[in-house]
PDB file of C-alpha atoms in Angstrom:
ATOM      1  CA  MET A   3      41.100 145.549 183.193  1.00  0.00           C
ATOM      2  CA  TYR A   4      44.010 143.975 181.344  1.00  0.00           C
ATOM      3  CA  ARG A   5      45.389 140.487 181.406  1.00  0.00           C
ATOM      4  CA  TYR A   6      49.078 139.939 180.700  1.00  0.00           C
ATOM      5  CA  GLN A   7      48.525 136.513 179.203  1.00  0.00           C
ATOM      6  CA  PRO A   8      52.149 135.381 178.668  1.00  0.00           C
ATOM      7  CA  GLY A   9      52.541 135.770 182.440  1.00  0.00           C
ATOM      8  CA  LYS A  10      55.388 135.903 184.901  1.00  0.00           C
ATOM      9  CA  VAL A  11      57.449 133.305 183.027  1.00  0.00           C
ATOM     10  CA  ASP A  12      57.557 135.557 179.956  1.00  0.00           C
ATOM     11  CA  TRP A  13      58.354 138.689 181.997  1.00  0.00           C
ATOM     12  CA  LYS A  14      61.242 137.091 183.871  1.00  0.00           C
ATOM     13  CA  GLY A  15      62.469 135.326 180.752  1.00  0.00           C
ATOM     14  CA  ALA A  16      62.802 138.676 179.011  1.00  0.00           C
ATOM     15  CA  GLY A  17      65.004 140.056 181.767  1.00  0.00           C
ATOM     16  CA  MET A  18      62.338 142.492 182.980  1.00  0.00           C
ATOM     17  CA  PRO A  19      62.490 143.640 186.634  1.00  0.00           C
ATOM     18  CA  TRP A  20      61.143 141.224 189.228  1.00  0.00           C
ATOM     19  CA  ASP A  21      61.514 140.484 192.932  1.00  0.00           C
ATOM     20  CA  GLY A  22      61.041 137.611 195.362  1.00  0.00           C
ATOM     21  CA  HIS A  23      63.012 134.933 197.213  1.00  0.00           C
ATOM     22  CA  ASP A  24      64.270 133.429 193.937  1.00  0.00           C
ATOM     23  CA  ARG A  25      66.332 136.594 193.459  1.00  0.00           C
ATOM     24  CA  GLU A  26      68.591 135.330 196.236  1.00  0.00           C
ATOM     25  CA  SER A  27      69.943 132.652 193.878  1.00  0.00           C
ATOM     26  CA  SER A  28      72.605 133.470 191.341  1.00  0.00           C
ATOM     27  CA  LEU A  29      70.921 134.034 188.030  1.00  0.00           C
ATOM     28  CA  LEU A  30      72.429 134.108 184.582  1.00  0.00           C
ATOM     29  CA  ALA A  31      71.425 137.770 184.216  1.00  0.00           C
ATOM     30  CA  ASP A  32      73.912 138.535 187.016  1.00  0.00           C
ATOM     31  CA  VAL A  33      76.883 137.157 185.040  1.00  0.00           C
ATOM     32  CA  ALA A  34      75.889 137.763 181.414  1.00  0.00           C
ATOM     33  CA  GLU A  35      78.325 139.577 179.114  1.00  0.00           C
ATOM     34  CA  PRO A  36      77.786 141.182 175.695  1.00  0.00           C
ATOM     35  CA  LEU A  37      78.248 139.070 172.584  1.00  0.00           C
ATOM     36  CA  PRO A  38      79.094 140.561 169.169  1.00  0.00           C
ATOM     37  CA  THR A  39      76.405 140.214 166.525  1.00  0.00           C
ATOM     38  CA  CYS A  40      76.409 140.231 162.768  1.00  0.00           C
ATOM     39  CA  ALA A  41      73.913 140.115 159.910  1.00  0.00           C
ATOM     40  CA  PRO A  42      73.404 136.964 157.803  1.00  0.00           C
ATOM     41  CA  THR A  43      75.038 138.574 154.780  1.00  0.00           C
ATOM     42  CA  ASP A  44      78.123 139.861 156.592  1.00  0.00           C
ATOM     43  CA  ARG A  45      81.384 138.370 155.325  1.00  0.00           C
ATOM     44  CA  ALA A  46      83.571 136.430 157.717  1.00  0.00           C
ATOM     45  CA  ASP A  47      86.584 138.693 157.150  1.00  0.00           C
ATOM     46  CA  ALA A  48      84.526 141.699 158.301  1.00  0.00           C
ATOM     47  CA  ILE A  49      83.321 140.097 161.560  1.00  0.00           C
ATOM     48  CA  ARG A  50      85.254 140.763 164.781  1.00  0.00           C
ATOM     49  CA  ALA A  51      84.556 138.273 167.562  1.00  0.00           C
ATOM     50  CA  PRO A  52      87.061 137.039 170.186  1.00  0.00           C
ATOM     51  CA  ILE A  53      84.943 134.031 171.176  1.00  0.00           C
ATOM     52  CA  ALA A  54      81.879 133.864 168.936  1.00  0.00           C
ATOM     53  CA  CYS A  55      79.367 135.977 167.076  1.00  0.00           C
ATOM     54  CA  ALA A  56      75.581 135.675 167.063  1.00  0.00           C
ATOM     55  CA  VAL A  57      73.941 135.970 163.649  1.00  0.00           C
ATOM     56  CA  VAL A  58      70.761 138.005 164.097  1.00  0.00           C
ATOM     57  CA  ASP A  59      67.992 139.187 161.809  1.00  0.00           C
ATOM     58  CA  ALA A  60      66.856 142.790 161.380  1.00  0.00           C
ATOM     59  CA  ASN A  61      64.832 142.537 164.627  1.00  0.00           C
ATOM     60  CA  GLY A  62      67.693 141.162 166.714  1.00  0.00           C
ATOM     61  CA  VAL A  63      66.367 137.595 166.766  1.00  0.00           C
ATOM     62  CA  VAL A  64      69.113 135.002 166.909  1.00  0.00           C
ATOM     63  CA  LEU A  65      69.399 132.896 163.757  1.00  0.00           C
ATOM     64  CA  GLY A  66      72.675 131.142 164.482  1.00  0.00           C
ATOM     65  CA  LEU A  67      76.105 131.185 166.068  1.00  0.00           C
ATOM     66  CA  ILE A  68      79.596 131.390 164.562  1.00  0.00           C
ATOM     67  CA  ARG A  69      82.591 130.420 166.643  1.00  0.00           C
ATOM     68  CA  ALA A  70      85.713 132.551 166.273  1.00  0.00           C
ATOM     69  CA  SER A  71      87.731 129.594 164.972  1.00  0.00           C
ATOM     70  CA  ARG A  72      85.399 129.250 161.958  1.00  0.00           C
ATOM     71  CA  LEU A  73      85.731 132.929 161.130  1.00  0.00           C
ATOM     72  CA  ALA A  74      89.483 132.546 160.850  1.00  0.00           C
ATOM     73  CA  GLU A  75      89.233 129.431 158.647  1.00  0.00           C
ATOM     74  CA  GLU A  76      86.555 130.601 156.169  1.00  0.00           C
ATOM     75  CA  LYS A  77      87.247 134.282 155.481  1.00  0.00           C
ATOM     76  CA  GLY A  78      85.418 134.405 152.150  1.00  0.00           C
ATOM     77  CA  LYS A  79      82.076 133.023 153.323  1.00  0.00           C
ATOM     78  CA  THR A  80      79.078 134.839 154.706  1.00  0.00           C
ATOM     79  CA  ALA A  81      77.679 134.578 158.205  1.00  0.00           C
ATOM     80  CA  VAL A  82      74.656 132.551 157.128  1.00  0.00           C
ATOM     81  CA  GLU A  83      76.961 130.041 155.397  1.00  0.00           C
ATOM     82  CA  LEU A  84      79.128 129.613 158.486  1.00  0.00           C
ATOM     83  CA  MET A  85      76.620 129.668 161.292  1.00  0.00           C
ATOM     84  CA  GLU A  86      75.326 126.828 163.420  1.00  0.00           C
ATOM     85  CA  PRO A  87      71.571 127.438 163.178  1.00  0.00           C
ATOM     86  CA  ALA A  88      69.256 127.646 166.202  1.00  0.00           C
ATOM     87  CA  PRO A  89      71.885 127.479 168.951  1.00  0.00           C
ATOM     88  CA  PRO A  90      70.816 126.451 172.461  1.00  0.00           C
ATOM     89  CA  SER A  91      70.101 129.306 174.843  1.00  0.00           C
ATOM     90  CA  TYR A  92      68.974 130.040 178.373  1.00  0.00           C
ATOM     91  CA  ARG A  93      66.704 132.712 179.796  1.00  0.00           C
ATOM     92  CA  PRO A  94      68.234 135.415 182.025  1.00  0.00           C
ATOM     93  CA  ASP A  95      66.244 134.263 185.054  1.00  0.00           C
ATOM     94  CA  ALA A  96      67.640 130.726 184.918  1.00  0.00           C
ATOM     95  CA  ALA A  97      69.841 129.661 187.832  1.00  0.00           C
ATOM     96  CA  CYS A  98      73.592 129.650 187.225  1.00  0.00           C
ATOM     97  CA  GLU A  99      73.778 126.057 188.425  1.00  0.00           C
ATOM     98  CA  ASN A 100      71.488 124.855 185.637  1.00  0.00           C
ATOM     99  CA  ALA A 101      73.596 126.449 182.917  1.00  0.00           C
ATOM    100  CA  ALA A 102      76.817 125.225 184.549  1.00  0.00           C
ATOM    101  CA  ASP A 103      75.512 121.637 184.555  1.00  0.00           C
ATOM    102  CA  TRP A 104      74.578 121.876 180.880  1.00  0.00           C
ATOM    103  CA  MET A 105      77.916 123.410 179.885  1.00  0.00           C
ATOM    104  CA  THR A 106      79.766 120.658 181.723  1.00  0.00           C
ATOM    105  CA  ARG A 107      77.738 117.871 180.085  1.00  0.00           C
ATOM    106  CA  LYS A 108      78.121 119.388 176.629  1.00  0.00           C
ATOM    107  CA  SER A 109      81.710 120.631 177.110  1.00  0.00           C
ATOM    108  CA  ALA A 110      80.444 124.045 176.031  1.00  0.00           C
ATOM    109  CA  PRO A 111      82.627 127.059 176.862  1.00  0.00           C
ATOM    110  CA  PHE A 112      79.648 129.429 176.869  1.00  0.00           C
ATOM    111  CA  VAL A 113      75.888 129.648 176.383  1.00  0.00           C
ATOM    112  CA  LEU A 114      73.650 132.303 174.809  1.00  0.00           C
ATOM    113  CA  ILE A 115      71.073 134.206 176.811  1.00  0.00           C
ATOM    114  CA  THR A 116      67.883 135.115 174.923  1.00  0.00           C
ATOM    115  CA  ASP A 117      64.407 136.366 175.758  1.00  0.00           C
ATOM    116  CA  PRO A 118      61.252 134.335 174.996  1.00  0.00           C
ATOM    117  CA  ASP A 119      61.049 135.955 171.548  1.00  0.00           C
ATOM    118  CA  GLY A 120      64.574 134.885 170.618  1.00  0.00           C
ATOM    119  CA  HIS A 121      66.257 138.277 171.006  1.00  0.00           C
ATOM    120  CA  LEU A 122      69.876 138.098 172.106  1.00  0.00           C
ATOM    121  CA  LEU A 123      70.508 139.411 175.614  1.00  0.00           C
ATOM    122  CA  GLY A 124      74.120 138.264 176.014  1.00  0.00           C
ATOM    123  CA  MET A 125      76.212 135.223 176.785  1.00  0.00           C
ATOM    124  CA  VAL A 126      77.577 133.497 179.874  1.00  0.00           C
ATOM    125  CA  THR A 127      80.997 131.854 179.869  1.00  0.00           C
ATOM    126  CA  ARG A 128      82.290 129.022 182.004  1.00  0.00           C
ATOM    127  CA  GLU A 129      84.881 131.407 183.426  1.00  0.00           C
ATOM    128  CA  ALA A 130      82.223 133.860 184.579  1.00  0.00           C
ATOM    129  CA  LEU A 131      80.267 131.084 186.263  1.00  0.00           C
ATOM    130  CA  SER A 132      83.401 129.755 187.976  1.00  0.00           C
ATOM    131  CA  ARG A 133      84.179 133.223 189.340  1.00  0.00           C
ATOM    132  CA  ARG A 134      80.613 133.541 190.605  1.00  0.00           C
ATOM    133  CA  PHE A 135      80.698 130.154 192.350  1.00  0.00           C
ATOM    134  CA  MET A 136      84.093 130.873 193.913  1.00  0.00           C
ATOM    135  CA  ARG A 137      82.833 134.208 195.278  1.00  0.00           C
ATOM    136  CA  ARG A 138      79.921 132.450 196.942  1.00  0.00           C
ATOM    137  CA  GLY A 139      82.266 129.916 198.553  1.00  0.00           C
TER     138      GLY A 139
ATOM    139  CA  MET B  36      39.262 141.863 179.795  1.00  0.00           C
ATOM    140  CA  GLN B  37      41.845 142.988 177.250  1.00  0.00           C
ATOM    141  CA  LEU B  38      44.806 140.681 176.593  1.00  0.00           C
ATOM    142  CA  ILE B  39      48.146 142.464 176.483  1.00  0.00           C
ATOM    143  CA  ASP B  40      51.777 141.609 175.806  1.00  0.00           C
ATOM    144  CA  ARG B  41      54.955 142.413 177.658  1.00  0.00           C
ATOM    145  CA  ASN B  42      55.560 145.778 176.033  1.00  0.00           C
ATOM    146  CA  ARG B  43      52.014 146.925 176.737  1.00  0.00           C
ATOM    147  CA  LEU B  44      52.298 145.856 180.372  1.00  0.00           C
ATOM    148  CA  ALA B  45      55.579 147.772 180.707  1.00  0.00           C
ATOM    149  CA  ALA B  46      53.863 150.858 179.318  1.00  0.00           C
ATOM    150  CA  LEU B  47      50.930 150.455 181.716  1.00  0.00           C
ATOM    151  CA  ILE B  48      53.313 150.115 184.660  1.00  0.00           C
ATOM    152  CA  GLU B  49      55.116 153.258 183.531  1.00  0.00           C
ATOM    153  CA  ALA B  50      51.749 155.021 183.444  1.00  0.00           C
ATOM    154  CA  GLY B  51      50.915 153.983 187.009  1.00  0.00           C
ATOM    155  CA  ALA B  52      48.683 150.934 186.521  1.00  0.00           C
ATOM    156  CA  VAL B  53      48.052 148.598 189.429  1.00  0.00           C
ATOM    157  CA  VAL B  54      49.460 145.132 188.708  1.00  0.00           C
ATOM    158  CA  LEU B  55      47.960 142.151 190.489  1.00  0.00           C
ATOM    159  CA  ASP B  56      49.623 138.756 190.828  1.00  0.00           C
ATOM    160  CA  VAL B  57      46.726 136.286 191.058  1.00  0.00           C
ATOM    161  CA  LEU B  58      48.834 133.270 192.000  1.00  0.00           C
ATOM    162  CA  PRO B  59      48.749 131.880 195.558  1.00  0.00           C
ATOM    163  CA  ALA B  60      50.751 133.911 198.071  1.00  0.00           C
ATOM    164  CA  PRO B  61      53.707 131.451 198.282  1.00  0.00           C
ATOM    165  CA  ALA B  62      54.199 131.730 194.516  1.00  0.00           C
ATOM    166  CA  TYR B  63      54.113 135.507 194.826  1.00  0.00           C
ATOM    167  CA  ARG B  64      56.780 135.434 197.518  1.00  0.00           C
ATOM    168  CA  LYS B  65      58.941 133.194 195.352  1.00  0.00           C
ATOM    169  CA  SER B  66      58.882 135.684 192.503  1.00  0.00           C
ATOM    170  CA  HIS B  67      56.661 138.439 191.160  1.00  0.00           C
ATOM    171  CA  ILE B  68      56.781 141.307 188.715  1.00  0.00           C
ATOM    172  CA  ARG B  69      58.382 144.267 190.456  1.00  0.00           C
ATOM    173  CA  GLY B  70      55.699 146.460 191.976  1.00  0.00           C
ATOM    174  CA  ALA B  71      52.932 143.871 191.639  1.00  0.00           C
ATOM    175  CA  ARG B  72      50.617 143.200 194.565  1.00  0.00           C
ATOM    176  CA  SER B  73      49.633 139.740 195.698  1.00  0.00           C
ATOM    177  CA  PHE B  74      45.929 139.220 194.983  1.00  0.00           C
ATOM    178  CA  PRO B  75      45.208 135.478 194.801  1.00  0.00           C
ATOM    179  CA  LEU B  76      42.385 134.518 192.491  1.00  0.00           C
ATOM    180  CA  LYS B  77      40.385 133.070 195.363  1.00  0.00           C
ATOM    181  CA  ASP B  78      40.156 136.573 196.844  1.00  0.00           C
ATOM    182  CA  PHE B  79      38.693 138.157 193.714  1.00  0.00           C
ATOM    183  CA  SER B  80      35.277 139.738 194.071  1.00  0.00           C
ATOM    184  CA  SER B  81      33.678 143.039 193.151  1.00  0.00           C
ATOM    185  CA  SER B  82      33.937 144.149 196.764  1.00  0.00           C
ATOM    186  CA  SER B  83      37.604 143.172 197.146  1.00  0.00           C
ATOM    187  CA  LEU B  84      38.512 145.052 193.968  1.00  0.00           C
ATOM    188  CA  ALA B  85      36.493 148.144 194.872  1.00  0.00           C
ATOM    189  CA  PRO B  86      39.244 149.786 196.971  1.00  0.00           C
ATOM    190  CA  LEU B  87      41.483 149.830 193.902  1.00  0.00           C
ATOM    191  CA  GLY B  88      39.187 152.410 192.337  1.00  0.00           C
ATOM    192  CA  ARG B  89      37.722 152.608 188.862  1.00  0.00           C
ATOM    193  CA  ALA B  90      40.037 155.276 187.451  1.00  0.00           C
ATOM    194  CA  THR B  91      43.343 153.405 187.737  1.00  0.00           C
ATOM    195  CA  PRO B  92      44.057 150.740 185.113  1.00  0.00           C
ATOM    196  CA  ILE B  93      44.464 147.262 186.537  1.00  0.00           C
ATOM    197  CA  ALA B  94      46.544 144.507 184.983  1.00  0.00           C
ATOM    198  CA  VAL B  95      46.506 140.916 186.187  1.00  0.00           C
ATOM    199  CA  TYR B  96      48.847 138.028 185.466  1.00  0.00           C
ATOM    200  CA  CYS B  97      49.612 134.495 186.528  1.00  0.00           C
ATOM    201  CA  ASN B  98      52.456 132.169 185.702  1.00  0.00           C
ATOM    202  CA  ASP B  99      52.139 131.679 181.960  1.00  0.00           C
ATOM    203  CA  PHE B 100      49.714 130.773 179.167  1.00  0.00           C
ATOM    204  CA  THR B 101      48.553 127.527 180.734  1.00  0.00           C
TER     205      THR B 101
END
């Protein structure tokens, strides 16, 4: 017999398949979009990101975040020099309302989605959440 | 009982293991790993597990570490 010790919270937080009444709510996994990534040593002038870029290590774990405006201003610097370390993130099974509240309070245009091990799964923008809420009426 | 991580559980599911959610039934209905059966801890006994057979691997889980 095996025991999956990290439990249901870990499974759902990693975006693995699950079912139940909670699926009826809008979850961040339903509105997540891809986010460009780069390595810590990448130079700013080589990074292409319309909104932002996640700096990740060799295993895909998020180290930091670089907004597109910084890339344009500091072309000669590397990703690790420009990044905001340890950016806030949500799990894919979090309710859209929770992320929307946070983004409103922090005036954040988007939020990262990561699994419990820190691997990037995507991002959710305010626009995507607004479209989702408008569809629901 | 062998402790496993997420990747190992995914592999066991792929291989046909039986997955048991040992939380109370309302928690199971709220959310559960896809394909898992509700088997609250209070119902565990050698006789209740017997129908699952000895050949099929069984994995259990609850909410989290705590």
